[in-house]
Coordinates of C-alpha atoms in Angstrom, one line a residue:
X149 CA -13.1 -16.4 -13.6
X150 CA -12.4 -18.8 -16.4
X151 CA -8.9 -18.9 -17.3
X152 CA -6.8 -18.8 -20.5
X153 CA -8.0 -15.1 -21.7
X154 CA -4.9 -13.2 -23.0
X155 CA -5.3 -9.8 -21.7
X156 CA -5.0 -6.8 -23.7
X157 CA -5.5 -3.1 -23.9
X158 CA -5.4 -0.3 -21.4
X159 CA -5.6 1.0 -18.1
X160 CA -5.2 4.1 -16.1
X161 CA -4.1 3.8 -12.5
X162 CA -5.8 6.5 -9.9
X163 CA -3.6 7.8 -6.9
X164 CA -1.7 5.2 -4.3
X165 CA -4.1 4.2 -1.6
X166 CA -0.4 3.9 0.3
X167 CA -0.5 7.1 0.3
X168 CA -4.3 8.6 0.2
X169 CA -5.2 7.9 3.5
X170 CA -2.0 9.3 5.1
X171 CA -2.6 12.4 3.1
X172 CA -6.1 12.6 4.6
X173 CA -4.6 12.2 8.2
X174 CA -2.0 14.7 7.6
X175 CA -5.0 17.3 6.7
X176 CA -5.9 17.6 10.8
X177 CA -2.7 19.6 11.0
X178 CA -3.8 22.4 9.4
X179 CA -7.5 24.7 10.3
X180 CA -10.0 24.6 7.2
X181 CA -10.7 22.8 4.2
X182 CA -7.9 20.5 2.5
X183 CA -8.8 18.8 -1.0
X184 CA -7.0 15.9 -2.4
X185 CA -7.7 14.6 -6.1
X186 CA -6.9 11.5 -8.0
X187 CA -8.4 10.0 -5.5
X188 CA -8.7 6.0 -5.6
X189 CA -12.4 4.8 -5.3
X190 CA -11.6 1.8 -3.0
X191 CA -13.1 0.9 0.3
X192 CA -10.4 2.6 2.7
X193 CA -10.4 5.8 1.8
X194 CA -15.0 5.5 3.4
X195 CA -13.0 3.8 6.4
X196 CA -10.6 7.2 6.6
X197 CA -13.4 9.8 6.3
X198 CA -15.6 7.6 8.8
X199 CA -11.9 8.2 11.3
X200 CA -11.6 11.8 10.5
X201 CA -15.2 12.6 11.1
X202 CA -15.1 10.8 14.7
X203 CA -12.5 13.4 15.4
X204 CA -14.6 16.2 14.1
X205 CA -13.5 17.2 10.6
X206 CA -16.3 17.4 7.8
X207 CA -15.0 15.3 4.9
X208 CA -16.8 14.7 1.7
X209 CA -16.4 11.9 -0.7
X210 CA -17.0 13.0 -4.7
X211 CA -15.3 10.4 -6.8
X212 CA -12.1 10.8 -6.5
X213 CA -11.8 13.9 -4.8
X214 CA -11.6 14.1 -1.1
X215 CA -12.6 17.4 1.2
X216 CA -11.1 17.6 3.9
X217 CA -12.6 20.3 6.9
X218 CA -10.3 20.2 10.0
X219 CA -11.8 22.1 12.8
X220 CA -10.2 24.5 15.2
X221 CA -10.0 21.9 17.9
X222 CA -10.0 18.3 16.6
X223 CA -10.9 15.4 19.1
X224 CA -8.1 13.7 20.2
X225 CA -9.6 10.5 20.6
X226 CA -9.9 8.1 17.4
X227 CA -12.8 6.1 17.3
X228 CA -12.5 2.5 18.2
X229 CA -14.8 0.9 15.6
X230 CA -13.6 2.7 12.5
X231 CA -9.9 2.2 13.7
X232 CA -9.6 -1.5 14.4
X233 CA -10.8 -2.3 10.6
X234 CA -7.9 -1.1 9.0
X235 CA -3.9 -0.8 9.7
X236 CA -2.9 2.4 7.6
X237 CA -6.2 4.3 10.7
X238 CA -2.8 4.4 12.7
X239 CA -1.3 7.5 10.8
X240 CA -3.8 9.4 12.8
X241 CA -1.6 9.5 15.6
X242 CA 1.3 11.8 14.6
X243 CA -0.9 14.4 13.6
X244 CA -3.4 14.1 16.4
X245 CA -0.1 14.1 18.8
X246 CA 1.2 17.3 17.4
X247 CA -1.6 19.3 17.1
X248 CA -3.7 18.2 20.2
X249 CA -1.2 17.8 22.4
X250 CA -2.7 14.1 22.7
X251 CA -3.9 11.3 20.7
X252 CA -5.7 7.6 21.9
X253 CA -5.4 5.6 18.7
X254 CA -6.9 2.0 19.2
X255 CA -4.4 -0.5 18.0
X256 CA -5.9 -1.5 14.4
X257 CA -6.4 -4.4 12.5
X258 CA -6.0 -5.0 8.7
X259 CA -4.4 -7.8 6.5
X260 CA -3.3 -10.6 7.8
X261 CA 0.5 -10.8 6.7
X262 CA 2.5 -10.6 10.0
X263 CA 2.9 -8.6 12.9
X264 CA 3.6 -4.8 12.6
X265 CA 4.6 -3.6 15.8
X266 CA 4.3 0.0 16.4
X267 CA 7.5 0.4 18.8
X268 CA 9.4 2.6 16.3
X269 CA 6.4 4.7 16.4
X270 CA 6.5 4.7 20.1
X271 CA 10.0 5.8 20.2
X272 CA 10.1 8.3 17.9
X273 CA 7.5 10.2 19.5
X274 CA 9.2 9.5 22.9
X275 CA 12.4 11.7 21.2
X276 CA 10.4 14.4 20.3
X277 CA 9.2 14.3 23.4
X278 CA 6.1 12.9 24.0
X279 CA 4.9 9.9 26.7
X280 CA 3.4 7.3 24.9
X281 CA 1.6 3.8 26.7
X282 CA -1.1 0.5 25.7
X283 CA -4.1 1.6 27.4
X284 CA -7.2 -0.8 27.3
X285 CA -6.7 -1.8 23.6
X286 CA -5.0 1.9 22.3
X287 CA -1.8 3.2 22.0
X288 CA -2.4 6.6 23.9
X289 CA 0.7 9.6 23.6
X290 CA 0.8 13.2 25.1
X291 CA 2.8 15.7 25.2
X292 CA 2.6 19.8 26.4
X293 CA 5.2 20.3 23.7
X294 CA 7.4 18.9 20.9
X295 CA 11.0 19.5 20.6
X296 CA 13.1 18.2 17.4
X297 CA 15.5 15.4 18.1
X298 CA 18.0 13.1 16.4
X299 CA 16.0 10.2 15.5
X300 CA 17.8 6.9 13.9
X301 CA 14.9 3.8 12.7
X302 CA 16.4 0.5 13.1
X303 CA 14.1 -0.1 10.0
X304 CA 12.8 1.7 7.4
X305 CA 9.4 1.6 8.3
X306 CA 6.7 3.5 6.0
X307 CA 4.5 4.0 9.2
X308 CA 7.1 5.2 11.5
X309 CA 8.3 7.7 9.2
X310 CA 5.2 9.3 8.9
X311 CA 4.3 10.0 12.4
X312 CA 7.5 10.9 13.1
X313 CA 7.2 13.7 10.6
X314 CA 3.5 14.4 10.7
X315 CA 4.9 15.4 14.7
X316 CA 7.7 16.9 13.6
X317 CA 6.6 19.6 11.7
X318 CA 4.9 21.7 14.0
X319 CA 7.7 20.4 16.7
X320 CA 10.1 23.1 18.5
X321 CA 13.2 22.9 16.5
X322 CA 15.0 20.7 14.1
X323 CA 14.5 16.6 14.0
X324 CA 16.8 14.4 11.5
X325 CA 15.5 11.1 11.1
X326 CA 17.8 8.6 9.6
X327 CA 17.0 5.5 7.9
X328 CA 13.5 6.9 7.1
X329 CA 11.8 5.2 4.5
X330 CA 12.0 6.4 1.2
X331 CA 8.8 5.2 -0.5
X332 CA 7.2 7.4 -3.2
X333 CA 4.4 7.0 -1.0
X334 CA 6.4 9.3 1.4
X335 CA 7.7 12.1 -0.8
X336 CA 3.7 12.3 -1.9
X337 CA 3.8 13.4 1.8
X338 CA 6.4 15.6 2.2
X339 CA 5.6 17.1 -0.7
X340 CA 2.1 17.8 0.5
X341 CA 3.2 18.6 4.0
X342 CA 5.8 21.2 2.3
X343 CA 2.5 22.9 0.4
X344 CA 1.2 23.6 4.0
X345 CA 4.2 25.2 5.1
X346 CA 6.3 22.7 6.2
X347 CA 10.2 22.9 5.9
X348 CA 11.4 19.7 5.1
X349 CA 15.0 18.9 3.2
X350 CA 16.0 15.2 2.0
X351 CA 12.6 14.3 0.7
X352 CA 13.2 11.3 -1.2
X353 CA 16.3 10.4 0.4
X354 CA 16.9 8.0 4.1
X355 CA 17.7 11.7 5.9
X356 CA 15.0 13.6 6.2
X357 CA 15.5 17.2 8.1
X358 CA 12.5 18.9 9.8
X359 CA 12.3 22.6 11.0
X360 CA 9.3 22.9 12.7
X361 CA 7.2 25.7 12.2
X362 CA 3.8 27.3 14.2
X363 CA 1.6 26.7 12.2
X364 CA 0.4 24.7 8.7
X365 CA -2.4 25.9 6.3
X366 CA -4.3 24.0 4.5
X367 CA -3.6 22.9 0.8
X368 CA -4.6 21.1 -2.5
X369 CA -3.1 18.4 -3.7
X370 CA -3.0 15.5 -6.0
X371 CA -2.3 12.0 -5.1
X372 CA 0.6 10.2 -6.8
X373 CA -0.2 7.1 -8.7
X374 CA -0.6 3.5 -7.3
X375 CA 2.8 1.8 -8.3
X376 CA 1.3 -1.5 -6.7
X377 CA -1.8 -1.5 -9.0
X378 CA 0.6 -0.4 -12.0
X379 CA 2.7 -3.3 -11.4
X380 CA 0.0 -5.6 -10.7
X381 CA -1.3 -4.7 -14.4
X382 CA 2.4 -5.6 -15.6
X383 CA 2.1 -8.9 -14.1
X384 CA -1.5 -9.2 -15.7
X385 CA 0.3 -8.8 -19.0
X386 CA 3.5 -11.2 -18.5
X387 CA 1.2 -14.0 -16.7
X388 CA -1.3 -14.2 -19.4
X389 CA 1.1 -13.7 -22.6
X390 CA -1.0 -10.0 -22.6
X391 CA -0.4 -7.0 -23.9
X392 CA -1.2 -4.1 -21.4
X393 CA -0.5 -0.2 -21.5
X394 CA -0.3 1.0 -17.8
X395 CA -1.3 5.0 -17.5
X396 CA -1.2 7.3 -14.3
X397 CA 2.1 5.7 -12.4
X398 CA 5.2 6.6 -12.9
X399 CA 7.7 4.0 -14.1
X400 CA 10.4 5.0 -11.9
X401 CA 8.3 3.8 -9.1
X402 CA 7.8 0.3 -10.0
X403 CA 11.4 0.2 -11.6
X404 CA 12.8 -3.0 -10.9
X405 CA 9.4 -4.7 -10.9
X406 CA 9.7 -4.0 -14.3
X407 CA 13.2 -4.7 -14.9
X408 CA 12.2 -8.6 -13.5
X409 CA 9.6 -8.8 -16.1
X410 CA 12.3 -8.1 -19.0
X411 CA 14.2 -10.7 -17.5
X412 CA 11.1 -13.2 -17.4
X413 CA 11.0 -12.6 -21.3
X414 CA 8.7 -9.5 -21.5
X415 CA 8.9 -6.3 -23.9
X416 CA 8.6 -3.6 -21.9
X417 CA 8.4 0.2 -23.2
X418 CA 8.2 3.2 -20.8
X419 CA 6.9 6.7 -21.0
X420 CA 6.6 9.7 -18.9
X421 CA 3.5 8.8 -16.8
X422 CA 2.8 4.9 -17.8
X423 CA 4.4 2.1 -19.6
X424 CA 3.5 -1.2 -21.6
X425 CA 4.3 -4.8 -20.9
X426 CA 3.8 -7.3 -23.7
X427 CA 4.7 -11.3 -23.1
X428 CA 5.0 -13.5 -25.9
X429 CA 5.2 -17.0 -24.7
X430 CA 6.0 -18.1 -21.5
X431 CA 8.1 -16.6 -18.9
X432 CA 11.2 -17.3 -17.7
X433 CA 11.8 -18.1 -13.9
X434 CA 13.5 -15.0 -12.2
X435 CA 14.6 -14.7 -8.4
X436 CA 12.9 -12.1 -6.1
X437 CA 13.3 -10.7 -2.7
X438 CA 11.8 -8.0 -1.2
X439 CA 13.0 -4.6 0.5
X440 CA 11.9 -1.0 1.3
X441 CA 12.2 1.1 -1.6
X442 CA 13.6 1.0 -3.9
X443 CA 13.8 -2.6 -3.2
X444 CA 11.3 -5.0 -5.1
X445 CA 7.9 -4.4 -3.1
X446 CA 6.3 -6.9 -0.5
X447 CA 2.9 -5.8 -2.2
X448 CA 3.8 -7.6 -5.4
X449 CA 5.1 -11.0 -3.8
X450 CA 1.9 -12.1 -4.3
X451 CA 2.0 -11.6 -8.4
X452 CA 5.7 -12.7 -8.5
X453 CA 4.4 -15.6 -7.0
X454 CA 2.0 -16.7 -9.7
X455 CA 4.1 -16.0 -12.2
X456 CA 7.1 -17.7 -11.0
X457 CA 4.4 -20.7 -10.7
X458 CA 3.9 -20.7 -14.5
X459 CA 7.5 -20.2 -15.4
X460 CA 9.8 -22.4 -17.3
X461 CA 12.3 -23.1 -14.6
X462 CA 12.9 -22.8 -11.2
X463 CA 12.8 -19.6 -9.0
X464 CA 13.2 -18.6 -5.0
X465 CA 11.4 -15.6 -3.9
X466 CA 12.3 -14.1 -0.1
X467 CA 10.3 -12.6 1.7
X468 CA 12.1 -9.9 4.1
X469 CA 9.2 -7.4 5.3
X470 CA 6.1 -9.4 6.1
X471 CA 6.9 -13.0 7.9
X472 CA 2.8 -14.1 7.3
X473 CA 3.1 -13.2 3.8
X474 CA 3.6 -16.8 2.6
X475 CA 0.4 -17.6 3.6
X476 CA -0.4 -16.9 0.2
X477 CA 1.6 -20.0 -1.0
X478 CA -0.9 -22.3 0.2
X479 CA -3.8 -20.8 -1.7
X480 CA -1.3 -21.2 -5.0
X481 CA -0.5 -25.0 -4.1
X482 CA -4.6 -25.6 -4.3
X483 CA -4.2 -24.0 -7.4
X484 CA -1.4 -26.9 -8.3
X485 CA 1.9 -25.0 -7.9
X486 CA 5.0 -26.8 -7.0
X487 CA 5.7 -25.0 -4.2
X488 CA 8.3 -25.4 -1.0
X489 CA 8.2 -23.2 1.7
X490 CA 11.3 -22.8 3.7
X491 CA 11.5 -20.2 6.6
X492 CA 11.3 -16.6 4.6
X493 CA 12.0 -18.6 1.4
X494 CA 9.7 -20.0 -1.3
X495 CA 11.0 -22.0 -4.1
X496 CA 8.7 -22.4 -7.3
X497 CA 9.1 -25.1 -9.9
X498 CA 6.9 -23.5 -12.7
X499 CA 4.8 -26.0 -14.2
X500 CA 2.7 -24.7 -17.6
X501 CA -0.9 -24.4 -16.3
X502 CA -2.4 -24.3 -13.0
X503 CA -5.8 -26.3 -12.3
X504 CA -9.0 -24.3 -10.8
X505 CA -10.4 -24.6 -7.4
X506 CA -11.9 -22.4 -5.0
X507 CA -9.4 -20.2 -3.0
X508 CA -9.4 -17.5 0.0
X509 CA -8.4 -14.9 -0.3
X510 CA -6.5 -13.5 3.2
X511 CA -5.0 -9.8 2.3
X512 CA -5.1 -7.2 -0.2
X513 CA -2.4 -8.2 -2.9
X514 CA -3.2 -11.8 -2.0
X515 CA -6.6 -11.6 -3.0
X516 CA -5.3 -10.2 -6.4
X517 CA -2.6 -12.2 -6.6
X518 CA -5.1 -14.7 -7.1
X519 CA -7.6 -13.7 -9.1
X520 CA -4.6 -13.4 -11.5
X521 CA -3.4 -16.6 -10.8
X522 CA -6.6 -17.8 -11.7
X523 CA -6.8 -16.1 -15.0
X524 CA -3.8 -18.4 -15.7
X525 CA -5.8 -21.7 -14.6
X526 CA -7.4 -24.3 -16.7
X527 CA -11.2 -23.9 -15.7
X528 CA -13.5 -22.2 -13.1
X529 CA -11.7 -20.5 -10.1
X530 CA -13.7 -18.9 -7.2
X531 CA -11.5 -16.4 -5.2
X532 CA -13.9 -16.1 -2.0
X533 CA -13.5 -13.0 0.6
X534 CA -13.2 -10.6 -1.8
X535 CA -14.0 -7.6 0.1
X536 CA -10.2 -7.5 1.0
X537 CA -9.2 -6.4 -3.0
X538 CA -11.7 -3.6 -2.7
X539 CA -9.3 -2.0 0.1
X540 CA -6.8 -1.3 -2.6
X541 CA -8.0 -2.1 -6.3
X542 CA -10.5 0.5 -8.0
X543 CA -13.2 -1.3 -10.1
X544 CA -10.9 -4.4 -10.1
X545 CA -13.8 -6.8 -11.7
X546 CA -14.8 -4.4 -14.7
X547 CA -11.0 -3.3 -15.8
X548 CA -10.5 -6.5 -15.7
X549 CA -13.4 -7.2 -18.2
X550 CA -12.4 -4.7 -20.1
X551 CA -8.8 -6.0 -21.0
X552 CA -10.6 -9.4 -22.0
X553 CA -10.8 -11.3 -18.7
X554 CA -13.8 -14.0 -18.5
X555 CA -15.1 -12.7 -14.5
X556 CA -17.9 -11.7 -13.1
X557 CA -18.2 -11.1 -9.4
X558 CA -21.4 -13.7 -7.5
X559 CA -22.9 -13.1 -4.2
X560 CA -22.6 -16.3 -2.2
X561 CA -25.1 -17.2 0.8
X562 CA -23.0 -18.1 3.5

C-alpha cells in the first residue's frame, strides 16, 4: 500500500464473524436444516463447515448464506485438523456436550494474542453436571444428563458463556449464570437459540436465566453486523482525514469506539443501522483501555493504536483482556512510532507521519491494524502474512480500493 490516500465513500458491513460461527455450532442442537444469512465471506466460517461436516452435518456455503443439516445423531468427536486452526472451533463443545451426551474437542489454535484458558468452560459444564478432562491434546466432557445450576464466571468470558448456555438449554431444570458476557455477539445467540425453542430471560444483560427444554428445532436466522469491521472503517476515516459512511452495524454496538473518535476531533453522525465518521485534520490523542462489553473492544486496540501513533499529543492505551496483544506495538515501532511498552500499558507520542517498511502481521485485527497504519505512512508498506485478515475482514483489499486506498495484494515466493 502507498500511503497518504484520504479515504472516502461507503461501505456495508456483513454479519459479525464473532458471532457466525457460534451460530453455526449452535445449529447441532436441533434435527434438520438451520439457515443463517448475512453471512461474512471470510476464511472461518470454510474452517466451521469443514468442523461441522466431521461431525456429520451437511452444510453448504452460498455467499453469505449458510445451510446447516444436523443429523439425528451427530459424532461427538471434533476433528483434530480442522479444530486446531482456529480458536472460536471450541464453541463446538457445549452443544456436542448437550446433545450427545459427550464431546472430545481438540484444544485449538488461532491468533496469537495471549493465552485463553478454557477452565471457566470446564467448570461450568462440571455445574451442570458434566465430567470434563485434557486427554492426548483435547478437552473431552460427558455426561448421562444435564441438570441446571447456579453458575457465577470470575470473568466475563464470551466463550464461556456460550457453552455454558449452548448446554444449558436442553439441561434438566433452571441454570443462572452471572457475570455472563454481554456482547452483542451473544444476544445474536440467544436470540437465535430463543427461535429454536429455547427459554432464556436477561438476554443482553450479566444474568442470564435458562429453563431447559426437550427439545430445539431448527430455525432461520440472520447474523448481526460486524461492530469490529464497522469500527475498523471509523478508524479508516479518522486515521486518514477520510470521510466514511459505515452500513449494516448498529451504532450502539461500537458506541464508545465512536464516542473516542469525537473526542480525537472527528464528526460523527449516526443512523439506525450505520453511521459516518469524517476527520478533518489531525487527531487528537485520547486514552483507551479495554473491557468486555460495553467496554472499548480488545479487537480495536490495534486501530486505537495507529491512530494514537499519528496524534498530536500523547496517549496511554491498556490492555486488560489479551496480555500478547502488545505484540502489535513492535510492528508500529518499525513503522516509526514513539512507542513505550510498560506491563499492560502502552504509551504513544504521536508523531505526524509514520515511515514505510515491511511488517508481520501476527493476528486478525493486527494484521488490519496495519494495513491501516500503513495507509498513514510515507511510502511503500508491505504487511506480510496476510492470510490472518481474511479470518475476519470480507473483501478487505477491494473495499479498500474502492474508498481510494492505493493497495493491491502480491504473491510472494517464500
Amino acid at each position: 500500500m502507498t500511503g497518504g490516500a484520504r479515504l472516502s465513500g461507503s461501505v456495508r458491513v456483513r454479519g459479525a464473524k464473532n458471532s457466525v460461527l457460534k451460530l453455526m455450532a449452535a445449529a447441532l442442537l436441533a434435527e434438520g436444516t438451520t439457515t443463517l444469512t448475512n453471512c461474512p465471506e471470510i476464511l472461518d466460517v470454510p474452517l466451521m463447515q469443514r468442523v461441522l461436516e466431521g461431525l456429520g452435518c451437511e452444510v453448504t456455503v452460498d455467499g453469505s448464506t449458510v445451510t446447516i443439516t444436523s443429523p439425528e445423531s451427530p459424532s461427538s468427536n471434533a476433528d483434530f485438523d480442522a479444530v486446531r486452526q482456529f480458536r472460536a472451533s471450541v464453541c463446538v463443545l457445549g452443544p456436542l456436550t448437550a446433545r450427545c451426551g459427550r464431546a472430545t474437542v481438540a484444544l485449538p489454535g488461532g491468533d496469537a494474542i495471549g493465552s485463553r484458558p478454557l477452565d471457566m468452560h470446564q467448570s461450568g459444564l462440571e455445574r451442570l453436571g458434566a465430567q470434563t478432562r485434557i486427554e492426548h491434546g483435547a478437552l473431552v466432557a460427558e455426561a448421562a444428563s444435564l441438570t441446571g445450576a447456579e453458575i457465577s464466571l470470575d470473568f466475563p468470558s464470551v466463550g464461556a458463556t456460550e457453552n455454558i448456555v449452548t448446554a444449558a438449554v436442553l439441561a434438566d431444570g433452571r441454570t443462572v449464570l452471572d457475570n455472563a458476557a454481554r456482547e452483542p455477539e451473544i444476544v445474536d445467540l440467544c436470540d437465535m437459540l430463543i427461535s429454536m425453542g429455547a427459554r432464556i430471560d436477561g438476554v443482553g444483560s450479566s444474568t442470564l436465566t435458562i429453563d431447559g427444554v426437550d427439545k430445539l428445532y431448527p430455525t432461520n436466522h440472520e447474523v448481526v453486523g460486524d461492530r469490529i469491521v464497522g469500527g475498523t472503517w471509523a478508524y479508516a476515516a479518522a486515521m486518514t482525514g477520510g470521510d466514511i459512511t459505515v452500513g449494516g452495524v448498529s451504532p450502539k454496538h461500537v458506541h464508545l469506539a465512536l464516542e473516542k473518535l469525537r473526542n480525537a476531533g472527528a464528526q460523527v453522525e449516526t443512523y439506525e443501522h450505520g453511521f459516518r465518521v469524517r476527520m478533518d485534520g489531525r487527531p487528537k490523542a485520547v486514552d483507551y483501555q479495554t473491557l468486555p462489553f460495553p467496554g472499548f473492544p480488545t479487537d480495536l486496540q490495534p486501530m486505537a493504536i495507529g491512530i494514537s501513533a499519528i496524534a498530536e499529543g500523547t496517549a496511554v492505551i491498556t490492555e486488560n483482556v489479551f496480555e500478547a496483544r502488545f505484540r502489535f506495538v513492535d510492528e508500529m515501532m518499525r513503522l516509526g512510532a514513539d512507542a513505550t511498552v510498560d506491563g499492560h500499558h502502552v504509551v504513544l507520542r504521536g508523531i505526524e507521519r509514520l515511515s514505510s517498511t515491511d511488517v508481520w502481521a501476527s493476528d486478525i485485527r493486527a494484521g488490519a491494524g496495519l494495513v491501516l497504519a500503513g495507509l498513514v505512512a510515507d511510502g511503500v508498506t508491505t504487511v506480510h502474512e496476510v492470510h490472518h485478515i481474511d479470518r475476519g475482514y470480507p473483501k478487505f483489499v477491494e473495499n479498500l480500493r474502492q474508498l481510494g486506498a492505493k493497495i493491491e495484494r502480491i504473491s510472494v515466493d517464500e
